[in-house]
Amino acid sequence: EIVMTQSPATLSVSPGDRATLSCSASQSASINLAWYQQKPGQAPRLLIYATSTRAPGIPARFSGSGSVTEFTLTISSLQSEDFAIYYCQQYNDWPLTFGGGTKVEI
Amino acid sequence: QVQLRESGPGLVKPSETLSLTCTVAGGSITGYYWSWIRQPPGKGLEWIGYVYYSGSTNYNPSLTSRVTMSVDTSKNQFSLNLNSVTAADAAVYYCARVTRGLGIDYWGQGTLVTVSS
């Protein structure tokens, strides 16, 4: 299976800051990489799919980049509602696999 | 707007079978992969497997010996059975839709399953 590794585990930032989250795959995920946001007590929400395409309704401050084994989620200017846990996930091959998550905290 | 809702017991005894059903509203079950994903309290996400609308299945190798999934297109429902549960199976269980080329685009709200005698 493709093992997904996220860094850092925790990112401490201030509102208005730029946040950069990293995700690496143990083998090629091509561009079949998604990012999800999860807030306490809620299901994850799809933010980005196909590495860089924003899901419907996702603000433009969220952007994704990368390919093959290295991927990045950037939040250009953090808003209060963006403090959450972010997961990357590959869907290039079964089983689907998730990274361990990055917690973005104030 | 597609909505998914999990239903089933919130408490299962050790060694017994965990059974959950997901009802899909606002869209057809046809053409998609329907998945179960779980999240132990305070931990990350684990994909359990999928059932395709045709009935074909694919399970996580770590769970394949204990998992069975099925679909009922007439009811717009799909189900999960996980047998021989232990405390390690306690988690929030999510049902979700996987769309080819897009990932997991719809999630249920999740249901907490506790394993205890």
Coordinates of C-alpha atoms in Angstrom, one line a residue:
Chain A
E1 CA 0.0 0.0 0.0
I2 CA 1.0 3.6 -0.5
V3 CA 2.1 5.1 2.9
M4 CA 1.3 8.8 3.3
T5 CA 3.4 11.0 5.6
Q6 CA 2.4 14.5 6.7
S7 CA 4.6 17.2 8.2
P8 CA 4.6 18.9 10.5
A9 CA 2.3 17.1 13.0
T10 CA 1.4 20.5 14.5
L11 CA 1.7 23.9 12.9
S12 CA 1.3 26.9 15.3
V13 CA 0.4 30.1 13.4
S14 CA -1.4 33.4 13.8
P15 CA -4.5 34.6 11.9
G16 CA -3.4 36.2 8.7
D17 CA -0.3 34.0 8.4
R18 CA 0.5 31.8 5.5
A19 CA 0.5 28.1 6.3
T20 CA 2.3 25.4 4.3
L21 CA 1.5 21.8 4.9
S22 CA 3.4 18.9 3.4
C23 CA 2.5 15.4 2.4
S24 CA 4.7 12.7 0.9
A25 CA 3.9 9.4 -0.6
S26 CA 6.0 6.2 -0.4
Q27 CA 5.4 5.6 -4.1
S28 CA 3.8 7.4 -6.9
A29 CA 0.3 8.8 -6.3
S30 CA 0.4 10.5 -9.7
I31 CA -1.9 13.6 -9.2
N32 CA -4.5 11.5 -7.4
L33 CA -4.2 13.3 -4.1
A34 CA -6.8 15.0 -2.0
W35 CA -6.8 17.2 1.0
Y36 CA -9.5 17.2 3.7
Q37 CA -10.2 19.5 6.6
Q38 CA -11.6 18.2 9.9
K39 CA -13.0 20.2 12.8
P40 CA -13.7 18.7 16.2
G41 CA -16.9 16.6 16.2
Q42 CA -17.3 16.8 12.4
A43 CA -16.7 14.6 9.5
P44 CA -13.8 15.5 7.2
R45 CA -14.6 17.9 4.3
L46 CA -13.0 17.7 0.9
L47 CA -10.9 20.8 0.2
I48 CA -8.7 19.8 -2.8
Y49 CA -8.8 17.0 -5.3
A50 CA -6.5 16.0 -8.2
T51 CA -3.7 17.7 -6.3
S52 CA -4.7 21.3 -7.1
T53 CA -8.4 21.5 -7.9
R54 CA -10.6 23.2 -5.2
A55 CA -13.8 21.4 -4.3
P56 CA -17.0 23.4 -4.8
G57 CA -17.4 26.2 -2.3
I58 CA -13.8 26.1 -1.0
P59 CA -12.3 29.6 -0.7
A60 CA -9.4 30.6 -3.0
R61 CA -7.0 31.0 -0.1
F62 CA -6.7 27.2 -0.2
S63 CA -4.4 25.9 -2.9
G64 CA -2.7 22.6 -3.6
S65 CA 0.4 21.7 -5.6
G66 CA 2.8 18.9 -6.3
S67 CA 2.9 15.6 -8.0
V68 CA 4.1 12.0 -7.9
T69 CA 5.3 11.7 -4.3
E70 CA 5.5 15.3 -2.9
F71 CA 2.5 17.5 -2.3
T72 CA 1.7 20.7 -0.5
L73 CA -1.4 22.5 0.8
T74 CA -1.1 26.2 1.2
I75 CA -3.5 28.4 3.1
S76 CA -2.6 31.9 2.0
S77 CA -4.0 34.0 4.9
L78 CA -5.4 32.0 7.8
Q79 CA -8.8 32.8 9.0
S80 CA -10.2 31.8 12.4
E81 CA -12.3 29.1 10.9
D82 CA -9.3 27.5 9.3
F83 CA -7.9 26.2 12.6
A84 CA -8.4 22.5 12.2
I85 CA -6.7 19.2 11.3
Y86 CA -5.8 18.6 7.7
Y87 CA -5.4 15.2 6.1
C88 CA -3.9 14.2 2.7
Q89 CA -5.1 11.1 1.0
Q90 CA -4.1 9.2 -2.1
Y91 CA -6.6 7.6 -4.4
N92 CA -4.2 6.4 -7.0
D93 CA -4.4 2.9 -5.8
W94 CA -6.4 0.7 -3.4
P95 CA -6.4 0.7 -0.5
L96 CA -7.0 4.3 -0.1
T97 CA -4.6 5.7 2.5
F98 CA -4.4 8.8 4.6
G99 CA -1.6 10.8 6.1
G100 CA -1.5 11.1 9.9
G101 CA -2.8 14.7 9.8
T102 CA -1.4 18.2 10.5
K103 CA -3.1 20.1 13.3
V104 CA -3.1 23.9 12.5
E105 CA -3.4 25.7 15.8
I106 CA -3.3 29.2 17.0
Chain B
Q1 CA -27.4 17.6 -2.4
V2 CA -26.2 14.1 -1.5
Q3 CA -26.6 13.2 2.1
L4 CA -25.4 10.1 3.9
R5 CA -26.5 8.8 7.2
E6 CA -25.1 5.9 9.3
S7 CA -27.3 3.8 11.5
G8 CA -26.7 0.9 13.8
P9 CA -25.9 0.0 17.4
G10 CA -23.5 2.2 19.3
L11 CA -22.4 -0.5 21.6
V12 CA -21.0 -3.9 20.5
K13 CA -19.7 -6.7 22.8
P14 CA -16.2 -8.1 22.3
S15 CA -16.1 -11.0 19.8
E16 CA -19.4 -10.1 18.3
T17 CA -20.2 -8.5 14.9
L18 CA -20.5 -4.8 14.3
S19 CA -23.2 -4.0 11.8
L20 CA -23.9 -0.6 10.3
T21 CA -26.0 0.7 7.4
C22 CA -25.7 3.9 5.4
T23 CA -28.6 5.4 3.7
V24 CA -28.0 7.7 0.7
A25 CA -30.4 10.5 0.1
G26 CA -30.5 13.1 -2.7
G27 CA -28.7 11.1 -5.3
S28 CA -28.4 7.7 -6.9
I29 CA -26.2 5.0 -5.5
T30 CA -25.4 3.9 -9.1
G31 CA -22.0 4.7 -10.5
Y32 CA -20.0 5.3 -7.4
Y33 CA -17.8 3.5 -4.9
W34 CA -19.4 3.5 -1.4
S35 CA -16.9 3.3 1.4
W36 CA -16.6 2.9 5.1
I37 CA -13.9 4.8 7.0
R38 CA -13.2 4.8 10.7
Q39 CA -11.4 7.0 13.2
P40 CA -10.5 5.9 16.7
P41 CA -11.0 8.7 19.2
G42 CA -8.2 11.2 18.9
K43 CA -6.5 9.4 16.0
G44 CA -6.4 9.4 12.2
L45 CA -8.5 8.0 9.5
E46 CA -8.5 4.4 8.2
W47 CA -10.2 3.3 5.0
I48 CA -12.0 0.0 5.6
G49 CA -13.2 -0.8 2.1
Y50 CA -15.7 -0.1 -0.6
V51 CA -18.7 -1.7 -2.2
Y52 CA -19.4 -0.7 -5.8
Y53 CA -23.0 -0.2 -6.8
S54 CA -22.7 -3.4 -8.8
G55 CA -21.9 -5.3 -5.6
S56 CA -18.2 -5.8 -6.1
T57 CA -16.0 -5.1 -3.1
N58 CA -12.5 -4.2 -2.1
Y59 CA -11.3 -4.3 1.5
N60 CA -8.3 -2.9 3.3
P61 CA -5.9 -5.9 3.6
S62 CA -5.5 -5.2 7.3
L63 CA -9.2 -6.0 7.8
T64 CA -10.2 -8.2 4.9
S65 CA -10.6 -11.4 7.0
R66 CA -13.2 -9.8 9.2
V67 CA -15.1 -7.4 6.8
T68 CA -18.1 -7.8 4.6
M69 CA -19.9 -5.1 2.7
S70 CA -23.0 -5.2 0.7
V71 CA -25.3 -2.8 -1.3
D72 CA -29.1 -2.6 -1.7
T73 CA -29.7 -0.4 -4.7
S74 CA -33.5 -0.6 -4.3
K75 CA -33.2 1.0 -0.9
N76 CA -30.2 3.3 -1.7
Q77 CA -28.4 1.7 1.2
F78 CA -25.1 0.0 1.7
S79 CA -23.9 -1.9 4.8
L80 CA -20.8 -2.9 6.8
N81 CA -20.3 -6.0 8.9
L82 CA -17.1 -6.4 10.9
N83 CA -16.9 -9.6 12.9
S84 CA -14.9 -10.6 16.0
V85 CA -14.6 -7.1 17.2
T86 CA -12.1 -6.1 20.0
A87 CA -11.5 -2.8 21.8
A88 CA -9.2 -1.8 18.9
D89 CA -12.3 -1.5 16.7
A90 CA -13.9 1.2 18.8
A91 CA -14.1 4.3 16.6
V92 CA -16.3 6.8 14.8
Y93 CA -17.4 5.0 11.6
Y94 CA -18.1 7.1 8.6
C95 CA -19.8 6.1 5.4
A96 CA -18.7 8.0 2.4
R97 CA -18.9 8.3 -1.4
V98 CA -15.8 7.9 -3.5
T99 CA -15.9 9.4 -7.0
R100 CA -13.3 8.3 -9.5
G101 CA -10.8 11.0 -10.1
L102 CA -12.0 13.1 -7.2
G103 CA -11.6 11.2 -4.0
I104 CA -14.1 11.2 -1.1
D105 CA -16.6 13.9 -1.9
Y106 CA -19.4 13.1 0.5
W107 CA -19.3 11.9 4.1
G108 CA -21.9 10.9 6.6
Q109 CA -21.8 12.6 10.0
G110 CA -20.3 9.5 11.6
T111 CA -21.4 7.2 14.3
L112 CA -19.5 6.3 17.4
V113 CA -19.2 2.6 18.1
T114 CA -18.0 1.4 21.5
V115 CA -16.8 -2.1 22.1
S116 CA -17.5 -3.3 25.7
S117 CA -19.2 -6.1 27.5

